[in-house]
Amino acid sequence: MIIAVDGPTASGKGTIAKALAAHFGLPHLDTGLLYRAVGRQVALNGGNPDNPVDALAACGFADDLLADEILRSEAVGGFASRVSVHPAVRRALFDRQRAFALQPGGAVLDGRDIGTVIAPEAQVKLFVTASVAERARRRWLEMTGRGIAADLAAIERDIALRDERDMNRADAPLMAAPGALVLDTTTLGRDAAVAAAIAAVAVHRS
Ligand code: DC
């Protein structure tokens, strides 16, 4: 069974995808991490994320980079969003994601275009979303919880900008796949959101 979990940043899709993978005994791929690694590698190369040649050159990042905590930072997230608009970057990362989706027994992948581009044949497609204000609040809590100084208004502006870029790019824009179940987590706590997702998968796969 392939489970596609798409949605905007800080919607809870990563938490939900991880929980679904554990519950159904499937391997999980956070595809945003691949774009984050490209964004980080561009910076390490001294390149420009808006330049398609620099961004493509960064797709050859070493796998060790995927474990670097810096990939979780807001700065790298912004770079990831910028490199992800380039079709050549999306093509370069396609095979790896597609192979993961097609492994025997299935997989859970989360990202922006899993249900639309990477695995349109997924048996279950979820689109996880939440209001911008709530997503900013979660990101702020997560950052301050890790001892990082954070400005809520600035985070909200960044999230809105990232949504705008991810939804309006020409190649594989962020959107709910046809037939996807939309799960709005704005008023749901973690456990309630995970329970709703598990219930949705159980219904959809039958
Ligand atoms: O899910 P995330 O915040 O880690 O993703 C970072 C950026 O990577 C996001 O703003 C857009 C891009 N991305 C993408 O274009 N397609 C994916 N499948 C996953 C992420």
XYZ file of N, CA and C and ligand atoms in Angstrom:
638
model
N 0.842 -1.198 0.000
C 0.000 0.000 0.000
C 0.881 1.253 0.000
N 0.621 2.149 -0.923
C 1.324 3.436 -0.925
C 0.402 4.473 -0.283
N 0.937 5.209 0.689
C 0.174 6.289 1.323
C 0.884 7.608 1.016
N 0.170 8.505 0.354
C 0.716 9.821 0.013
C 0.166 10.840 0.993
N 1.066 11.584 1.647
C 0.637 12.610 2.606
C 1.214 13.939 2.139
N 0.367 14.805 1.626
C 0.829 16.108 1.149
C 0.253 17.214 2.009
N 0.877 18.390 1.914
C 0.348 19.530 2.655
C 1.412 20.587 2.830
N 0.993 21.776 3.288
C 1.942 22.877 3.471
C 2.816 22.682 4.703
N 3.784 23.563 4.834
C 4.724 23.476 5.940
C 4.012 23.622 7.296
N 4.466 22.837 8.266
C 3.958 22.879 9.651
C 2.472 22.534 9.768
N 1.958 21.785 8.812
C 0.539 21.389 8.868
C 0.343 20.172 9.765
N 1.435 19.491 10.067
C 1.344 18.249 10.839
C 1.516 17.029 9.956
N 1.802 17.242 8.662
C 1.890 16.096 7.742
C 3.041 15.154 8.085
N 4.154 15.696 8.562
C 5.306 14.857 8.903
C 4.985 13.960 10.091
N 4.377 14.544 11.110
C 3.988 13.786 12.305
C 2.998 12.697 11.919
N 2.030 13.064 11.088
C 0.996 12.109 10.674
C 1.615 11.005 9.818
N 2.499 11.367 8.904
C 3.121 10.355 8.028
C 3.938 9.365 8.856
N 4.694 9.878 9.818
C 5.508 9.008 10.679
C 4.618 8.057 11.481
N 3.531 8.596 12.016
C 2.624 7.774 12.827
C 1.937 6.717 11.961
N 1.566 7.087 10.740
C 0.929 6.109 9.841
C 1.918 4.990 9.503
N 3.171 5.381 9.250
C 4.190 4.382 8.909
C 4.369 3.397 10.067
N 4.424 3.922 11.293
C 4.597 3.047 12.462
C 3.372 2.147 12.626
N 2.190 2.732 12.474
C 0.952 1.974 12.700
C 0.773 0.850 11.677
N 1.073 1.156 10.408
C 0.835 0.158 9.355
C 2.111 -0.619 8.985
N 3.192 -0.368 9.715
C 4.431 -1.117 9.493
C 5.050 -0.860 8.125
N 5.043 0.405 7.700
C 5.587 0.755 6.377
C 6.799 1.682 6.526
N 7.733 1.625 5.572
C 8.837 2.585 5.592
C 8.336 3.987 5.231
N 9.032 5.002 5.733
C 8.578 6.391 5.550
C 9.676 7.249 4.939
N 9.311 8.087 3.989
C 10.260 9.061 3.428
C 9.694 10.470 3.553
N 10.462 11.337 4.227
C 10.146 12.765 4.311
C 10.812 13.411 3.090
N 10.033 13.645 2.038
C 10.655 14.129 0.786
C 11.115 15.584 0.897
N 10.547 16.330 1.858
C 10.995 17.710 2.051
C 12.470 17.764 2.418
N 12.924 16.700 3.085
C 14.321 16.643 3.509
C 15.259 16.628 2.286
N 14.823 16.023 1.201
C 15.651 15.990 -0.022
C 15.809 17.411 -0.573
N 14.680 18.152 -0.610
C 14.758 19.541 -1.098
C 15.559 20.407 -0.135
N 15.431 20.111 1.171
C 16.215 20.859 2.153
C 17.713 20.594 1.961
N 18.057 19.342 1.651
C 19.470 19.023 1.429
C 19.996 19.772 0.194
N 19.171 19.872 -0.840
C 19.594 20.625 -2.030
C 19.781 22.108 -1.669
N 18.818 22.642 -0.895
C 18.923 24.049 -0.480
C 20.178 24.299 0.332
N 20.468 23.391 1.245
C 21.661 23.531 2.093
C 22.936 23.416 1.257
N 22.925 22.469 0.316
C 24.125 22.264 -0.511
C 24.401 23.484 -1.390
N 23.343 24.132 -1.870
C 23.533 25.367 -2.648
C 24.280 26.394 -1.788
N 23.827 26.524 -0.530
C 24.477 27.492 0.363
C 25.936 27.099 0.607
N 26.188 25.797 0.816
C 27.568 25.333 1.051
C 28.445 25.594 -0.174
N 27.818 25.506 -1.354
C 28.566 25.741 -2.600
C 28.759 27.229 -2.881
N 28.120 28.091 -2.058
C 28.175 29.527 -2.329
C 27.339 29.895 -3.537
N 26.337 29.068 -3.848
C 25.495 29.318 -5.028
C 24.239 30.101 -4.693
N 23.421 30.309 -5.716
C 22.186 31.072 -5.589
C 21.006 30.106 -5.810
N 20.126 29.958 -4.798
C 19.022 28.989 -4.937
C 18.043 29.331 -6.056
N 18.027 30.583 -6.474
C 17.110 30.985 -7.552
C 17.692 30.716 -8.933
N 18.973 30.328 -8.956
C 19.623 30.037 -10.235
C 19.517 28.534 -10.527
N 18.833 28.137 -11.619
C 18.602 26.708 -11.862
C 19.884 25.894 -12.034
N 20.941 26.515 -12.538
C 22.203 25.780 -12.726
C 22.833 25.485 -11.362
N 22.856 26.485 -10.487
C 23.403 26.294 -9.133
C 22.566 25.257 -8.384
N 21.241 25.343 -8.540
C 20.353 24.435 -7.802
C 20.529 22.995 -8.291
N 20.655 22.828 -9.594
C 20.830 21.467 -10.121
C 22.170 20.880 -9.669
N 23.209 21.713 -9.664
C 24.536 21.238 -9.235
C 24.484 20.721 -7.796
N 23.586 21.309 -6.979
C 23.496 20.925 -5.566
C 22.728 19.618 -5.352
N 22.117 19.089 -6.412
C 21.358 17.827 -6.266
C 22.282 16.637 -6.030
N 23.573 16.828 -6.234
C 24.532 15.747 -5.986
C 25.017 15.733 -4.546
N 24.200 16.245 -3.612
C 24.620 16.290 -2.201
C 24.948 14.879 -1.691
N 25.846 14.822 -0.690
C 26.192 13.520 -0.087
C 25.080 13.112 0.888
N 24.759 11.834 0.956
C 23.647 11.367 1.795
C 23.807 11.712 3.281
N 25.060 11.858 3.729
C 25.320 12.248 5.132
C 24.587 13.537 5.504
N 24.454 14.400 4.511
C 23.839 15.710 4.749
C 22.401 15.569 5.254
N 21.735 14.474 4.876
C 20.329 14.281 5.266
C 20.159 14.170 6.781
N 21.250 13.822 7.477
C 21.175 13.663 8.933
C 21.563 14.945 9.674
N 21.915 15.986 8.932
C 22.383 17.227 9.569
C 21.184 18.009 10.128
N 21.230 18.296 11.424
C 20.130 19.010 12.106
C 19.828 20.368 11.476
N 20.842 20.957 10.856
C 20.638 22.292 10.278
C 19.568 22.284 9.187
N 19.322 21.108 8.630
C 18.285 20.996 7.594
C 16.907 21.392 8.134
N 16.727 21.291 9.447
C 15.416 21.604 10.064
C 15.201 23.108 10.249
N 16.218 23.915 10.001
C 16.085 25.348 10.292
C 15.166 26.045 9.292
N 14.614 27.175 9.732
C 13.746 27.976 8.863
C 14.508 28.473 7.645
N 15.787 28.829 7.866
C 16.592 29.373 6.758
C 16.735 28.329 5.650
N 17.043 27.102 6.039
C 17.191 26.044 5.031
C 15.840 25.728 4.381
N 14.756 25.795 5.173
C 13.414 25.581 4.615
C 13.108 26.590 3.509
N 13.505 27.830 3.724
C 13.305 28.871 2.701
C 14.113 28.569 1.449
N 15.346 28.140 1.625
C 16.199 27.775 0.479
C 15.587 26.582 -0.274
N 15.055 25.611 0.511
C 14.449 24.412 -0.102
C 13.278 24.819 -0.985
N 12.462 25.724 -0.473
C 11.301 26.177 -1.249
C 11.769 26.850 -2.543
N 12.865 27.602 -2.473
C 13.359 28.314 -3.675
C 13.950 27.352 -4.703
N 14.720 26.349 -4.251
C 15.291 25.415 -5.240
C 14.205 24.508 -5.835
N 13.109 24.323 -5.071
C 12.088 23.364 -5.517
C 11.262 23.874 -6.696
N 11.388 25.153 -7.033
C 10.614 25.663 -8.189
C 11.253 25.224 -9.509
N 12.513 24.817 -9.496
C 13.204 24.503 -10.754
C 12.839 23.091 -11.231
N 12.268 22.973 -12.431
C 11.897 21.646 -12.935
C 13.080 20.679 -12.967
N 14.292 21.164 -13.248
C 15.456 20.260 -13.319
C 15.748 19.645 -11.952
N 15.526 20.411 -10.902
C 15.722 19.890 -9.541
C 14.670 18.823 -9.248
N 13.432 19.110 -9.605
C 12.353 18.147 -9.345
C 12.613 16.843 -10.111
N 13.095 16.982 -11.347
C 13.418 15.775 -12.137
C 14.550 14.991 -11.483
N 15.564 15.710 -11.008
C 16.742 15.045 -10.424
C 16.356 14.247 -9.169
N 15.330 14.716 -8.451
C 14.942 14.030 -7.205
C 13.831 13.005 -7.432
N 13.304 12.962 -8.659
C 12.128 12.111 -8.929
C 12.411 10.619 -8.728
N 13.473 10.097 -9.345
C 13.710 8.643 -9.338
C 13.847 8.086 -7.922
N 14.548 8.825 -7.100
C 14.752 8.374 -5.718
C 13.410 8.239 -4.977
N 12.548 9.221 -5.158
C 11.247 9.195 -4.481
C 10.344 8.113 -5.067
N 10.377 7.998 -6.381
C 9.528 7.013 -7.068
C 9.938 5.580 -6.662
N 11.249 5.341 -6.607
C 11.735 4.016 -6.221
C 11.312 3.696 -4.787
N 11.359 4.714 -3.932
C 10.945 4.492 -2.540
C 9.466 4.112 -2.491
N 8.657 4.825 -3.274
C 7.207 4.556 -3.280
C 6.900 3.151 -3.784
N 7.692 2.697 -4.754
C 7.374 1.423 -5.412
C 7.998 0.201 -4.752
N 8.665 0.383 -3.615
C 9.298 -0.798 -3.006
C 8.220 -1.818 -2.604
N 8.584 -3.097 -2.638
C 7.605 -4.139 -2.342
C 6.990 -3.910 -0.953
N 5.690 -4.045 -0.856
C 5.020 -3.866 0.436
C 4.483 -2.460 0.640
N 5.012 -1.514 -0.126
C 4.491 -0.155 -0.045
C 5.296 0.764 0.849
N 4.810 1.989 1.010
C 5.550 3.005 1.737
C 4.640 4.194 2.034
N 5.098 5.007 2.973
C 4.436 6.289 3.253
C 5.413 7.384 2.841
N 4.959 8.318 2.023
C 5.810 9.444 1.640
C 5.065 10.720 1.991
N 5.778 11.706 2.532
C 5.118 13.001 2.721
C 5.872 14.092 1.990
N 5.100 15.068 1.511
C 5.702 16.159 0.736
C 4.648 17.108 0.209
N 4.841 17.527 -1.040
C 3.909 18.485 -1.653
C 3.218 17.909 -2.884
N 3.902 16.934 -3.537
C 3.419 16.449 -4.836
C 3.398 14.927 -4.889
N 3.262 14.292 -3.734
C 3.320 12.820 -3.721
C 2.081 12.239 -4.427
N 0.915 12.738 -4.054
C -0.314 12.214 -4.653
C -0.546 12.685 -6.082
N 0.108 13.767 -6.467
C -0.119 14.305 -7.821
C 0.937 13.842 -8.821
N 2.207 13.745 -8.396
C 3.301 13.495 -9.345
C 4.106 12.230 -9.018
N 4.532 12.100 -7.781
C 5.451 11.007 -7.430
C 4.735 9.655 -7.446
N 3.560 9.607 -6.846
C 2.830 8.322 -6.793
C 1.330 8.568 -6.969
N 0.942 8.970 -8.190
C -0.490 9.256 -8.390
C -1.365 8.016 -8.202
N -0.724 6.846 -8.246
C -1.502 5.605 -8.077
C -1.652 5.210 -6.602
N -1.174 6.061 -5.687
C -1.255 5.738 -4.253
C -2.678 5.323 -3.872
N -2.775 4.270 -3.066
C -4.095 3.780 -2.654
C -4.769 4.775 -1.710
N -3.954 5.485 -0.928
C -4.506 6.462 0.007
C -3.789 7.786 -0.181
N -4.575 8.862 -0.325
C -3.994 10.204 -0.454
C -4.612 11.108 0.603
N -3.738 11.693 1.405
C -4.213 12.641 2.412
C -3.638 14.010 2.093
N -4.427 15.048 2.279
C -3.923 16.412 2.174
C -4.134 17.046 3.536
N -3.014 17.248 4.251
C -3.077 17.747 5.627
C -2.839 19.245 5.612
N -3.739 19.988 6.240
C -3.587 21.435 6.225
C -3.976 22.017 7.586
N -3.717 23.298 7.773
C -4.119 24.034 8.984
C -3.971 25.510 8.656
N -4.609 26.368 9.447
C -4.525 27.814 9.159
C -3.073 28.285 9.279
N -2.780 29.388 8.598
C -1.417 29.949 8.660
C -1.082 30.340 10.100
N -2.039 30.956 10.803
C -1.779 31.397 12.180
C -1.446 30.207 13.074
N -2.184 29.123 12.922
C -1.938 27.943 13.760
C -0.589 27.299 13.408
N -0.267 27.250 12.132
C 1.006 26.647 11.729
C 2.175 27.489 12.250
N 2.007 28.824 12.215
C 3.063 29.706 12.734
C 3.225 29.498 14.240
N 2.081 29.361 14.926
C 2.126 29.146 16.380
C 2.874 27.854 16.715
N 2.610 26.785 15.949
C 3.289 25.492 16.187
C 4.791 25.616 15.946
N 5.146 26.283 14.846
C 6.567 26.433 14.534
C 7.266 27.238 15.621
N 6.563 28.295 16.106
C 7.121 29.146 17.149
C 7.345 28.323 18.433
N 6.346 27.511 18.803
C 6.465 26.673 20.002
C 7.634 25.702 19.868
N 7.734 25.105 18.659
C 8.796 24.127 18.428
C 10.172 24.802 18.561
N 10.299 26.004 17.967
C 11.603 26.683 18.004
C 11.948 27.151 19.411
N 11.013 27.801 20.084
C 11.319 28.298 21.430
C 11.555 27.107 22.376
N 10.867 25.999 22.123
C 11.081 24.784 22.919
C 12.492 24.251 22.765
N 13.091 24.533 21.617
C 14.477 24.087 21.390
C 15.477 25.175 21.796
N 14.952 26.232 22.426
C 15.831 27.297 22.912
C 16.254 28.283 21.828
N 15.518 28.281 20.693
C 15.855 29.202 19.606
C 14.937 30.426 19.707
N 15.531 31.618 19.726
C 14.719 32.838 19.779
C 13.916 32.932 18.484
N 12.613 33.237 18.599
C 11.784 33.266 17.396
C 10.730 34.358 17.509
N 10.413 34.974 16.380
C 9.438 36.055 16.331
C 8.197 35.532 15.594
N 7.082 35.451 16.319
C 5.863 34.842 15.765
C 5.398 35.521 14.475
N 5.416 36.852 14.472
C 4.938 37.571 13.278
C 5.834 37.279 12.077
N 7.146 37.198 12.324
C 8.086 36.915 11.222
C 7.863 35.485 10.703
N 7.620 34.550 11.605
C 7.377 33.156 11.193
C 6.111 33.094 10.343
N 5.076 33.828 10.774
C 3.807 33.813 10.033
C 4.018 34.375 8.622
N 4.806 35.432 8.527
C 5.089 36.016 7.201
C 5.849 35.014 6.330
N 6.835 34.334 6.918
C 7.642 33.345 6.178
C 6.787 32.188 5.668
N 5.892 31.729 6.536
C 5.033 30.602 6.157
C 4.112 31.003 5.006
N 3.552 32.217 5.108
C 2.652 32.684 4.041
C 3.414 32.807 2.721
N 4.653 33.276 2.803
C 5.484 33.433 1.599
C 5.810 32.066 0.990
N 6.113 31.118 1.856
C 6.467 29.777 1.403
C 5.244 29.100 0.749
N 4.073 29.260 1.369
C 2.826 28.712 0.801
C 2.618 29.268 -0.603
N 2.775 30.577 -0.682
C 2.544 31.291 -1.947
C 3.458 30.718 -3.035
N 4.754 30.531 -2.689
C 5.717 30.028 -3.672
C 5.408 28.569 -4.022
N 5.114 27.752 -2.994
C 4.873 26.320 -3.234
C 3.579 26.091 -4.030
N 2.579 26.968 -3.827
C 1.285 26.742 -4.497
C 1.251 27.319 -5.903
N 2.122 28.297 -6.157
C 2.026 28.981 -7.448
C 3.137 28.651 -8.425
N 4.043 27.735 -8.075
C 5.076 27.380 -9.038
C 4.416 26.592 -10.180
N 5.049 26.661 -11.354
C 4.443 26.037 -12.536
C 4.542 24.515 -12.463
N 5.667 24.017 -11.933
C 5.916 22.577 -11.941
C 5.515 21.957 -10.603
N 4.570 21.024 -10.640
C 4.141 20.280 -9.453
C 3.803 21.183 -8.264
N 2.877 22.135 -8.450
C 2.525 23.015 -7.320
C 1.841 22.244 -6.198
N 1.943 22.822 -5.000
C 1.272 22.215 -3.850
C -0.234 22.308 -4.044
N -0.905 21.160 -4.068
C -2.383 21.150 -4.112
C -2.867 19.763 -3.700
N -4.123 19.708 -3.321
C -4.688 18.406 -2.965
C -4.850 17.597 -4.244
N -4.403 16.349 -4.236
C -4.569 15.476 -5.401
C -6.060 15.178 -5.576
N -6.494 14.949 -6.821
C -7.889 14.562 -7.002
C -8.197 13.340 -6.134
N -9.294 13.393 -5.433
C -9.689 12.248 -4.592
C -9.010 12.215 -3.230
N -8.130 13.187 -2.953
C -7.446 13.180 -1.648
C -8.425 13.536 -0.534
N -8.207 12.941 0.616
C -8.998 13.297 1.776
C -8.322 14.480 2.462
N -9.044 15.591 2.615
C -8.452 16.779 3.232
C -8.642 16.702 4.748
N -7.530 16.793 5.458
C -7.567 16.720 6.917
C -7.082 18.058 7.470
N -8.007 18.851 8.004
C -7.645 20.163 8.559
C -7.339 19.978 10.044
N -6.071 20.222 10.413
C -5.644 19.956 11.791
C -5.650 21.211 12.665
N -6.249 22.325 12.149
C -6.185 23.596 12.891
C -6.632 23.433 14.346
N -7.731 22.702 14.548
C -8.253 22.590 15.920
C -8.020 21.204 16.519
N -7.177 20.407 15.843
C -6.920 19.051 16.349
C -5.569 18.987 17.050
N -5.524 18.342 18.185
C -4.243 18.055 18.824
C -3.561 16.929 18.071
N -2.295 16.658 18.444
C -1.517 15.631 17.747
C -2.235 14.273 17.709
N -2.701 13.819 18.879
C -3.294 12.481 18.951
C -4.582 12.389 18.141
N -5.385 13.453 18.189
C -6.650 13.442 17.442
C -6.365 13.444 15.935
N -5.349 14.199 15.517
C -5.007 14.256 14.088
C -4.509 12.896 13.602
N -3.671 12.268 14.412
C -3.138 10.944 14.027
C -4.274 9.921 13.975
N -5.164 9.969 14.971
C -6.290 9.015 14.995
C -7.171 9.206 13.760
N -7.414 10.453 13.378
C -8.249 10.730 12.196
C -7.580 10.181 10.941
N -6.255 10.337 10.856
C -5.523 9.858 9.670
C -5.547 8.324 9.612
N -5.343 7.689 10.747
C -5.362 6.210 10.778
C -6.746 5.702 10.367
N -7.775 6.357 10.874
C -9.142 5.942 10.522
C -9.377 6.134 9.027
N -8.882 7.235 8.473
C -9.074 7.510 7.041
C -8.367 6.459 6.192
N -7.159 6.077 6.591
C -6.419 5.063 5.825
C -7.147 3.726 5.900
N -7.615 3.389 7.103
C -8.304 2.106 7.281
C -9.528 2.034 6.372
N -10.258 3.141 6.226
C -11.446 3.155 5.369
C -11.042 3.109 3.896
N -10.086 3.953 3.539
C -9.718 4.093 2.124
C -9.066 2.846 1.534
N -8.356 2.113 2.349
C -7.624 0.983 1.757
C -8.535 -0.225 1.576
N -9.743 -0.173 2.190
C -10.611 -1.347 2.063
C -11.381 -1.300 0.746
O 8.102 19.809 3.931
P 9.275 20.788 4.079
O 8.902 22.059 4.796
O 10.458 20.134 4.692
O 9.670 21.183 2.577
C 10.623 22.189 2.288
C 10.391 22.721 0.888
O 10.682 21.698 -0.076
C 8.971 23.165 0.584
O 8.774 24.536 0.894
C 8.802 22.881 -0.885
C 9.778 21.773 -1.172
N 9.153 20.457 -1.384
C 8.638 20.191 -2.626
O 8.636 21.068 -3.486
N 8.123 18.969 -2.895
C 8.096 18.002 -1.959
N 7.583 16.795 -2.262
C 8.601 18.270 -0.667
C 9.110 19.525 -0.393
